mmCIF file of C-alpha atoms in Angstrom:
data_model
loop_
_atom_site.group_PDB
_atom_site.id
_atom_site.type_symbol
_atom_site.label_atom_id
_atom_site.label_comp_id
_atom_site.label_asym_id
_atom_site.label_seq_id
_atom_site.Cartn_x
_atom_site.Cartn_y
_atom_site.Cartn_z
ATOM 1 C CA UNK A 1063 106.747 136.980 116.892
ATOM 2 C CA UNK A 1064 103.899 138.871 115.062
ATOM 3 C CA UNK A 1065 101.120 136.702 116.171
ATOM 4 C CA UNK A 1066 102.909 136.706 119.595
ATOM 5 C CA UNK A 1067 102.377 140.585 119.661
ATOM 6 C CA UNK A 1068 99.142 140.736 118.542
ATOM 7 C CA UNK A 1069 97.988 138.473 121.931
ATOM 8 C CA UNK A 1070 97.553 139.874 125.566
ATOM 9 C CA UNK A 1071 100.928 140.020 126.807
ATOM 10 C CA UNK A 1072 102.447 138.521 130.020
ATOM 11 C CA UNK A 1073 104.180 141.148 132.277
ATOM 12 C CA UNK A 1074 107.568 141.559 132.634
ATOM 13 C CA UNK A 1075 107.387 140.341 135.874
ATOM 14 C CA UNK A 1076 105.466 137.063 134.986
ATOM 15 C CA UNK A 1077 108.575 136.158 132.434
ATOM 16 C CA UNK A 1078 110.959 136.761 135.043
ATOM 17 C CA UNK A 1079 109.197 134.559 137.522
ATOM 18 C CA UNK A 1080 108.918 131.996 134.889
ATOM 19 C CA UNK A 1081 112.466 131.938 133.431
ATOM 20 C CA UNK A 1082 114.365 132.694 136.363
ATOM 21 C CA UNK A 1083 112.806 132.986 139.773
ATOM 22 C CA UNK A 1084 110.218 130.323 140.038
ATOM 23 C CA UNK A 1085 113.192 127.358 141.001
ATOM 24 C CA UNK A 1086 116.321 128.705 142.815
ATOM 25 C CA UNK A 1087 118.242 126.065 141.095
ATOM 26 C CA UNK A 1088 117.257 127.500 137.895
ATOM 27 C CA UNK A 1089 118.348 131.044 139.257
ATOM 28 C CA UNK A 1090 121.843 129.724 140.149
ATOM 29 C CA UNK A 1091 122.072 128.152 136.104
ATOM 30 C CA UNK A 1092 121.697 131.725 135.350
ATOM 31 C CA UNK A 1093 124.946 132.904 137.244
ATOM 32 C CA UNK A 1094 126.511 129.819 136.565
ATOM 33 C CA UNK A 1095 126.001 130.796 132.391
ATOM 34 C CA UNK A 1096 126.983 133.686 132.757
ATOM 35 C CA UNK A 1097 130.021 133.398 134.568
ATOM 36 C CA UNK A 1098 130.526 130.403 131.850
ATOM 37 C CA UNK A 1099 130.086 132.350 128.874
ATOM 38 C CA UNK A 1100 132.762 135.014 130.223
ATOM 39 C CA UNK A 1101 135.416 131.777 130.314
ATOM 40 C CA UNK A 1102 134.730 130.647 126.943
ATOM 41 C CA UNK A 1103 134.775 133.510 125.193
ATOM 42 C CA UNK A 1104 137.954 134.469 126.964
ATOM 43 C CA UNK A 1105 139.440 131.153 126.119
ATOM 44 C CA UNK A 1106 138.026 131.886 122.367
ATOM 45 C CA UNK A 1107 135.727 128.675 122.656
ATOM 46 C CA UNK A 1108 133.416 129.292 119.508
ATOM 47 C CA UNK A 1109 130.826 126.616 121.192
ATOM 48 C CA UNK A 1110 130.714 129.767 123.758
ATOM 49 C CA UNK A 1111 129.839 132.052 122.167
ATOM 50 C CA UNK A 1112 127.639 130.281 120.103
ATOM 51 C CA UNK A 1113 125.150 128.939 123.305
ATOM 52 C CA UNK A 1114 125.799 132.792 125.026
ATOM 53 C CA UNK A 1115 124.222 133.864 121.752
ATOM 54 C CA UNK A 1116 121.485 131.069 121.957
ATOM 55 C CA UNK A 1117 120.427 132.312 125.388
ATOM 56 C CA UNK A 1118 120.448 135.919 124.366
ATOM 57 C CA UNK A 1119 118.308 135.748 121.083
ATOM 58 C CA UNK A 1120 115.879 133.226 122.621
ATOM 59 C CA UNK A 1121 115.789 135.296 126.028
ATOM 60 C CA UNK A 1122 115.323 138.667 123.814
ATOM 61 C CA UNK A 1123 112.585 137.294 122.061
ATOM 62 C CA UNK A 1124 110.537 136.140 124.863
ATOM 63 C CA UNK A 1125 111.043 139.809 126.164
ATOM 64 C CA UNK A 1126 109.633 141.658 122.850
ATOM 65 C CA UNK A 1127 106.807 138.907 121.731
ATOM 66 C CA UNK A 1128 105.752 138.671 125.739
ATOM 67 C CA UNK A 1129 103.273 135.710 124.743
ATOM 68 C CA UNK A 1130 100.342 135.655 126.630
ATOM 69 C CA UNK A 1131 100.507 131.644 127.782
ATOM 70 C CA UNK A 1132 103.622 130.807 128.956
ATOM 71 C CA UNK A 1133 104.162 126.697 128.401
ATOM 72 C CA UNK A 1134 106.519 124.303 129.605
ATOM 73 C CA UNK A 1135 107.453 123.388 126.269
ATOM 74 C CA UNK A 1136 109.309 126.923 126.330
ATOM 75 C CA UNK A 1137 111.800 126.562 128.669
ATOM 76 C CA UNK A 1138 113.540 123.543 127.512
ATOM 77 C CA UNK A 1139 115.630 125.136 124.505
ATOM 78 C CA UNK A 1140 117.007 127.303 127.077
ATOM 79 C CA UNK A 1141 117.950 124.510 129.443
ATOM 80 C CA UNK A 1142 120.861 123.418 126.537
ATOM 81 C CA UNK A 1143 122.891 127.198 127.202
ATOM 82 C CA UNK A 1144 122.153 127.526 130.611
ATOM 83 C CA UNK A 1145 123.217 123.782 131.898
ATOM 84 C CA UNK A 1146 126.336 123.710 129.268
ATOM 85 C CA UNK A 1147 127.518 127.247 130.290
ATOM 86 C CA UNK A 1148 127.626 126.599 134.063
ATOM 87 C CA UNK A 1149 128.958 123.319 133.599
ATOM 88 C CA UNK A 1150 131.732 125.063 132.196
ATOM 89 C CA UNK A 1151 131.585 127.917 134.556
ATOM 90 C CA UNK A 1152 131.425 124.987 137.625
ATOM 91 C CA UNK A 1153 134.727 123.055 136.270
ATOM 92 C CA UNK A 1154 136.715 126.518 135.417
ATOM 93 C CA UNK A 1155 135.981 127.351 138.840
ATOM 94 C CA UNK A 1156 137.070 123.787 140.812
ATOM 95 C CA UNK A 1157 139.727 123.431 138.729
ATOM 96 C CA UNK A 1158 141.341 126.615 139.787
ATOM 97 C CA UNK A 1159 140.338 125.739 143.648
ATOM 98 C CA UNK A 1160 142.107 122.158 143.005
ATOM 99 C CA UNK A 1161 144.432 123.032 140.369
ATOM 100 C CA UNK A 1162 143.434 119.746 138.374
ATOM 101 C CA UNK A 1163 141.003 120.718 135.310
ATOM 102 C CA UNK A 1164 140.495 116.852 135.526
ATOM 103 C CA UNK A 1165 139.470 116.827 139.007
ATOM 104 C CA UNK A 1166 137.066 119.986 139.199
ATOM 105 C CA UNK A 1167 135.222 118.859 136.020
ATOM 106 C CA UNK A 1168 134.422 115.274 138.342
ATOM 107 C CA UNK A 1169 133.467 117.117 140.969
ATOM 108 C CA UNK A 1170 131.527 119.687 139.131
ATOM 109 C CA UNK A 1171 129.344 116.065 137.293
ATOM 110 C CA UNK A 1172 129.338 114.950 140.671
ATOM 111 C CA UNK A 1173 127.899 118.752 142.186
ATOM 112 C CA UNK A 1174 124.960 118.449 139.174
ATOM 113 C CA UNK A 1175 124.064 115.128 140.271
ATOM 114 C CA UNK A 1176 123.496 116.394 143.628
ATOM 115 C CA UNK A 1177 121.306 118.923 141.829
ATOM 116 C CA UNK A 1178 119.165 116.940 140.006
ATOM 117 C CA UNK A 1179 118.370 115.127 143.098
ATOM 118 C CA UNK A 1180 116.362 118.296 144.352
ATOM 119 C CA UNK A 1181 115.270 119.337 140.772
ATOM 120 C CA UNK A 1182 113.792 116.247 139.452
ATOM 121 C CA UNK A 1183 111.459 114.942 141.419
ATOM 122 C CA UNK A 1184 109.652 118.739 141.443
ATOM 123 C CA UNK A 1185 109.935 118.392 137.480
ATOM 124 C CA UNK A 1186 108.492 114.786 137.427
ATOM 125 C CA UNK A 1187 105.310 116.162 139.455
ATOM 126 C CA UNK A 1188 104.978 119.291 136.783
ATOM 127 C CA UNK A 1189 105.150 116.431 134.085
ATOM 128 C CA UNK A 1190 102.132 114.254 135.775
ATOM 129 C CA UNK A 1191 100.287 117.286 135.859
ATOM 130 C CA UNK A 1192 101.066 118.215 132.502
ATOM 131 C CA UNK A 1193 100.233 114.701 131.694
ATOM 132 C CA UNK A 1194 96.896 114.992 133.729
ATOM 133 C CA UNK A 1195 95.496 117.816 131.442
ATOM 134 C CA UNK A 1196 96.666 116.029 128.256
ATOM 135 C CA UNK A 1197 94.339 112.975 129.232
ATOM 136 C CA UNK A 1198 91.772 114.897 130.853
ATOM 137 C CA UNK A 1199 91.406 118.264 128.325
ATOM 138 C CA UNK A 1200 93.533 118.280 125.015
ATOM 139 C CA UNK A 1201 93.190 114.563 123.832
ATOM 140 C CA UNK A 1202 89.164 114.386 124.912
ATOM 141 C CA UNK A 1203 88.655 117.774 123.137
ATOM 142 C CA UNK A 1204 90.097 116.814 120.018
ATOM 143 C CA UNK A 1205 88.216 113.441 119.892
ATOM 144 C CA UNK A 1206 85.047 115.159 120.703
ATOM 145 C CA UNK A 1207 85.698 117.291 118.020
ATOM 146 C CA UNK A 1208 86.445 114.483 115.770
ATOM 147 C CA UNK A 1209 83.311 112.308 116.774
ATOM 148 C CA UNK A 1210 80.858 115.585 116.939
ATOM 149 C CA UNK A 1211 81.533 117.912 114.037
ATOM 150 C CA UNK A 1212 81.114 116.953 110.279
ATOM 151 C CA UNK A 1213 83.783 117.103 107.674
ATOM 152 C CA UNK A 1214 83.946 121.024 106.114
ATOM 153 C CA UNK A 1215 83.198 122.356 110.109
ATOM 154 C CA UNK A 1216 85.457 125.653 110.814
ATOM 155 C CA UNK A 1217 86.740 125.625 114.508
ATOM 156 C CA UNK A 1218 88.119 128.616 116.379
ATOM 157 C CA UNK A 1219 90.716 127.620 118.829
ATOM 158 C CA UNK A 1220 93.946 129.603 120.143
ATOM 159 C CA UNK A 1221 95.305 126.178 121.226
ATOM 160 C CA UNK A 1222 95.403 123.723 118.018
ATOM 161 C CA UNK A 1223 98.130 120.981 118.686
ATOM 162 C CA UNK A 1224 96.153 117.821 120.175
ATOM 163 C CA UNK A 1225 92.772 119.410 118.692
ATOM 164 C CA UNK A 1226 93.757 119.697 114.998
ATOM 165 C CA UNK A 1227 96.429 116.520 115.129
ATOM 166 C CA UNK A 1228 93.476 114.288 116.458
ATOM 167 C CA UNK A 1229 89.869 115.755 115.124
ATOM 168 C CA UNK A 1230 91.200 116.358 111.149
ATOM 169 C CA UNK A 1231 88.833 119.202 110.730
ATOM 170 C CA UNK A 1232 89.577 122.831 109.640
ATOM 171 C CA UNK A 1233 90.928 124.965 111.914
ATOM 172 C CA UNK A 1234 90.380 128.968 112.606
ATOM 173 C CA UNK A 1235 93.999 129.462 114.608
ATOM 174 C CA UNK A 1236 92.864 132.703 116.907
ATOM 175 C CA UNK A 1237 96.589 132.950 117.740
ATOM 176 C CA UNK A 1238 97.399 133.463 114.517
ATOM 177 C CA UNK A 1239 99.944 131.526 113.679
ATOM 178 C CA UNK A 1240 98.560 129.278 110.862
ATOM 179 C CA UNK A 1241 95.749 131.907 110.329
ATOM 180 C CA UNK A 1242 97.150 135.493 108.549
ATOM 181 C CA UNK A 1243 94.111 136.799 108.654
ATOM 182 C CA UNK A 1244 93.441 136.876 112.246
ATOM 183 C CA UNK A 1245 96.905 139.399 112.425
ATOM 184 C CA UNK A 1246 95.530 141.481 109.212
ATOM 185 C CA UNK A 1247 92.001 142.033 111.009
ATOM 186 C CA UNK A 1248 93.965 142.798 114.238
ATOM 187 C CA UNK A 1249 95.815 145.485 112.412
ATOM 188 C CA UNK A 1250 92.551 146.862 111.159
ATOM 189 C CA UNK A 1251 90.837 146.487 114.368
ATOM 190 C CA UNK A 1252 94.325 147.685 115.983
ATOM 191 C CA UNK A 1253 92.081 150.498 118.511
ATOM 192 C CA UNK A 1254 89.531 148.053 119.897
ATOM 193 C CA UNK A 1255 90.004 145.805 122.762
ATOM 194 C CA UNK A 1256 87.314 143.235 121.561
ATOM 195 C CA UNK A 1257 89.141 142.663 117.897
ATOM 196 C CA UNK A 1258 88.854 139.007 118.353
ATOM 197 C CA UNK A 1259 85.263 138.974 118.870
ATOM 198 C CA UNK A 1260 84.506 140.877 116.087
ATOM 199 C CA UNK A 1261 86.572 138.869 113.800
ATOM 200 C CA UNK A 1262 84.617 135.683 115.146
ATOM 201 C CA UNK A 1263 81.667 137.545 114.374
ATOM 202 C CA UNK A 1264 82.629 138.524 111.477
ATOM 203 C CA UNK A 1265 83.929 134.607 109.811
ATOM 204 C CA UNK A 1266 81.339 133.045 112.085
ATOM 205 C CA UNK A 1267 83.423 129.482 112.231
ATOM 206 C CA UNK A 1268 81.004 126.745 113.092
ATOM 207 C CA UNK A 1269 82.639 125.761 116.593
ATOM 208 C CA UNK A 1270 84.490 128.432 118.831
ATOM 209 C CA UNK A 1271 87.069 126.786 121.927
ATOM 210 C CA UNK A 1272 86.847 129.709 124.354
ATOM 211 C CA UNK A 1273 90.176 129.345 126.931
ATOM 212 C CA UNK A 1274 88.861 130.448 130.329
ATOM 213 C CA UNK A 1275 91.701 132.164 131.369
ATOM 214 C CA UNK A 1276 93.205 135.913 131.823
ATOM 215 C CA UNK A 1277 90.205 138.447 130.154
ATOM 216 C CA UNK A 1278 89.104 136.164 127.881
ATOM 217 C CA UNK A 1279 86.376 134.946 129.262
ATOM 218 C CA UNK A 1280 84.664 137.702 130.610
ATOM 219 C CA UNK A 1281 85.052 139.529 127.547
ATOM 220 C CA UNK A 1282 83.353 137.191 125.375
ATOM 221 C CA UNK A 1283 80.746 136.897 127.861
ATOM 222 C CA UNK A 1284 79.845 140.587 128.149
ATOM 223 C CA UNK A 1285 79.931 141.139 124.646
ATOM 224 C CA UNK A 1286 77.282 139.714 121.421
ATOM 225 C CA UNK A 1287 79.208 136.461 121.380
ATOM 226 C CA UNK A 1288 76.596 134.578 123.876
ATOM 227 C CA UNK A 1289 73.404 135.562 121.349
ATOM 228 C CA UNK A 1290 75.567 134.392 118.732
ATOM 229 C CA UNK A 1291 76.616 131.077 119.716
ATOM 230 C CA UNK A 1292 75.839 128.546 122.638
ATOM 231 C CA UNK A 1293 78.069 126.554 125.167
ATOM 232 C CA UNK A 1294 77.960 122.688 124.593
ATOM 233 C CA UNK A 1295 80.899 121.079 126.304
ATOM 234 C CA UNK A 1296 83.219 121.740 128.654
ATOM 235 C CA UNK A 1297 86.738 120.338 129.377
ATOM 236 C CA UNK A 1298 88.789 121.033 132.714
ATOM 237 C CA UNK A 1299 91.844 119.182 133.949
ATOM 238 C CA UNK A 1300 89.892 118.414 137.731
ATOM 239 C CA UNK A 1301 86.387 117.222 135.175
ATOM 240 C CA UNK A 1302 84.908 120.266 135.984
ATOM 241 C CA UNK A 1303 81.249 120.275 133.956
ATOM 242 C CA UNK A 1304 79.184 123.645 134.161
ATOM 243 C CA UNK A 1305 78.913 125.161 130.967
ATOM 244 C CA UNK A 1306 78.439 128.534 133.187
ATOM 245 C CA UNK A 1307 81.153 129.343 135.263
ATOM 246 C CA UNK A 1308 81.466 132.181 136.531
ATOM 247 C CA UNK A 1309 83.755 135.127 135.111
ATOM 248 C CA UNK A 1310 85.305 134.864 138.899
ATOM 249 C CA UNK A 1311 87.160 131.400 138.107
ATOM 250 C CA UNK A 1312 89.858 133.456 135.968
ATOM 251 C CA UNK A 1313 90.827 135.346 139.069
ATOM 252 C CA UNK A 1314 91.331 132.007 141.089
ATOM 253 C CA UNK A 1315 93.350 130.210 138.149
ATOM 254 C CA UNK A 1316 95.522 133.204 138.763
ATOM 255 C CA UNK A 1317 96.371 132.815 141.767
ATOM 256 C CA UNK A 1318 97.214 128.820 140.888
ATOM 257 C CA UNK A 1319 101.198 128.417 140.142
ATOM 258 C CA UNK A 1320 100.738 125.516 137.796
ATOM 259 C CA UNK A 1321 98.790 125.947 134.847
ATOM 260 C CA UNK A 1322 95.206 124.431 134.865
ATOM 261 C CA UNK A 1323 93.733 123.846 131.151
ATOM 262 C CA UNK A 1324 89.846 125.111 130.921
ATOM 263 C CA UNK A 1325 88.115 125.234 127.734
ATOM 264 C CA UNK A 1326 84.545 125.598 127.070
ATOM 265 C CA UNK A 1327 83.447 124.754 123.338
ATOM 266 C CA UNK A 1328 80.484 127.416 121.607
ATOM 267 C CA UNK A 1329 78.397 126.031 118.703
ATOM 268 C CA UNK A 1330 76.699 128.615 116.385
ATOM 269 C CA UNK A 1331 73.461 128.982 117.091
ATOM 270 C CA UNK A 1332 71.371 128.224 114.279
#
């Protein structure tokens, strides 16, 4: 949650469209938990009150941290409460309309099947396109890395799953979750918007992967950072190339509802 903070934070707004709005079917688990939650606990079911809690703490803590990226990966661990709870909340329900527990829990399976029919094939697109910038962007950049830095090279990069599983090489987390120092220069730095480019500056890590997305890259490109180091490759999910976009492209991923991975890597100039 501390390196969370220490990023530019989604909106409120943003979160709610992510967790809640974005599907309607996901909006309807939400009434459906709820409504769940209130019959287990009033039936004293400990499993209950045990996913109600689940969805509280993880909801709560996507509300304080407000990370600045939100990823599918997120939303998953929430799925468990909020598909449990209404199942509970849609059997409770049928079962007092047809006075059979036994028959409104069938129908209720038989309503979620339904369900996924409209849900899943929407989710299996996200997944290809997921899949699309894994193959095109995370798995290229970390074997480029691999293949084009030497053994002891420092690399800056706020996303370092694929890049630091594949390439092997040392890496300068700017999210700050592997990397304490980036939160103890933030705290020093707390006043100044550019506090990330002065602590790249400042270590001067051989290799810096620049996201191009939210103020980012504009930043970085108005500040020292371009005299400092120079752009050498460039990976986009659609193979875009040019090493010199322009600071415009952040407004238009924007406005894009699915997430499309940009990353330009900086060498130090020697």
């Amino acid at each position: 949650m501390l390196a969370k903070l220490i990023q530019q934070n989604s909106t409120p707004r943003q979160l709610l469209d992510f967790f809640v709005l974005r599907n309607p079917m996901v909006a309807l688990l939400w009434v459906g938990a709820a409504v769940g939650a209130w019959v287990g606990i009033r039936k004293e079911s400990v499993a209950a009150a045990v996913l109600a809690a689940w969805v509280a703490v993880y909801s709560v803590f996507f509300f304080v941290s407000k990370p600045p990226f939100l990823g599918g990966w997120y939303f998953p661990p929430l799925v468990l409460g909020l598909v449990c709870l209404s199942a509970v909340a849609a059997s409770w329900v049928l079962g007092s309309i047809m006075r059979s527990a036994a028959r409104g829990a069938v129908v209720a399976a038989l309503l979620f099947v339904v369900a996924d029919a409209f849900i899943l094939p929407r989710s299996f697109a996200t997944v290809r396109w997921h899949r699309q910038a894994v193959d095109n962007v995370y798995r290229p950049l970390g074997r480029w890395a691999r293949d084009e830095t030497r053994a002891g090279d420092v690399i800056d990069a706020a996303d370092i799953g694929y890049l630091g599983l594949i390439s092997r090489r040392t890496i300068l987390d700017a999210a700050a979750l592997v990397t304490p120092d980036v939160w103890r220069h933030y705290v020093e730095h707390r006043g100044s918007a550019n506090w990330d480019i002065s602590f790249i500056l400042t270590r001067r890590p051989d290799f810096v992967v620049l996201p191009i997305r939210g103020t980012v890259y504009r930043r970085f490109a108005e500040s020292d950072f371009p005299a400092r180091y120079e752009p050498v490759r460039r990976f986009q999910a659609e193979g875009l190339t040019d090493l010199h976009p322009s600071p415009d492209i952040t407004e238009r991923y924007a406005r894009e509802e699915r997430f499309v991975a940009d990353y330009i890597v900086y060498k130090q100039r020697r």
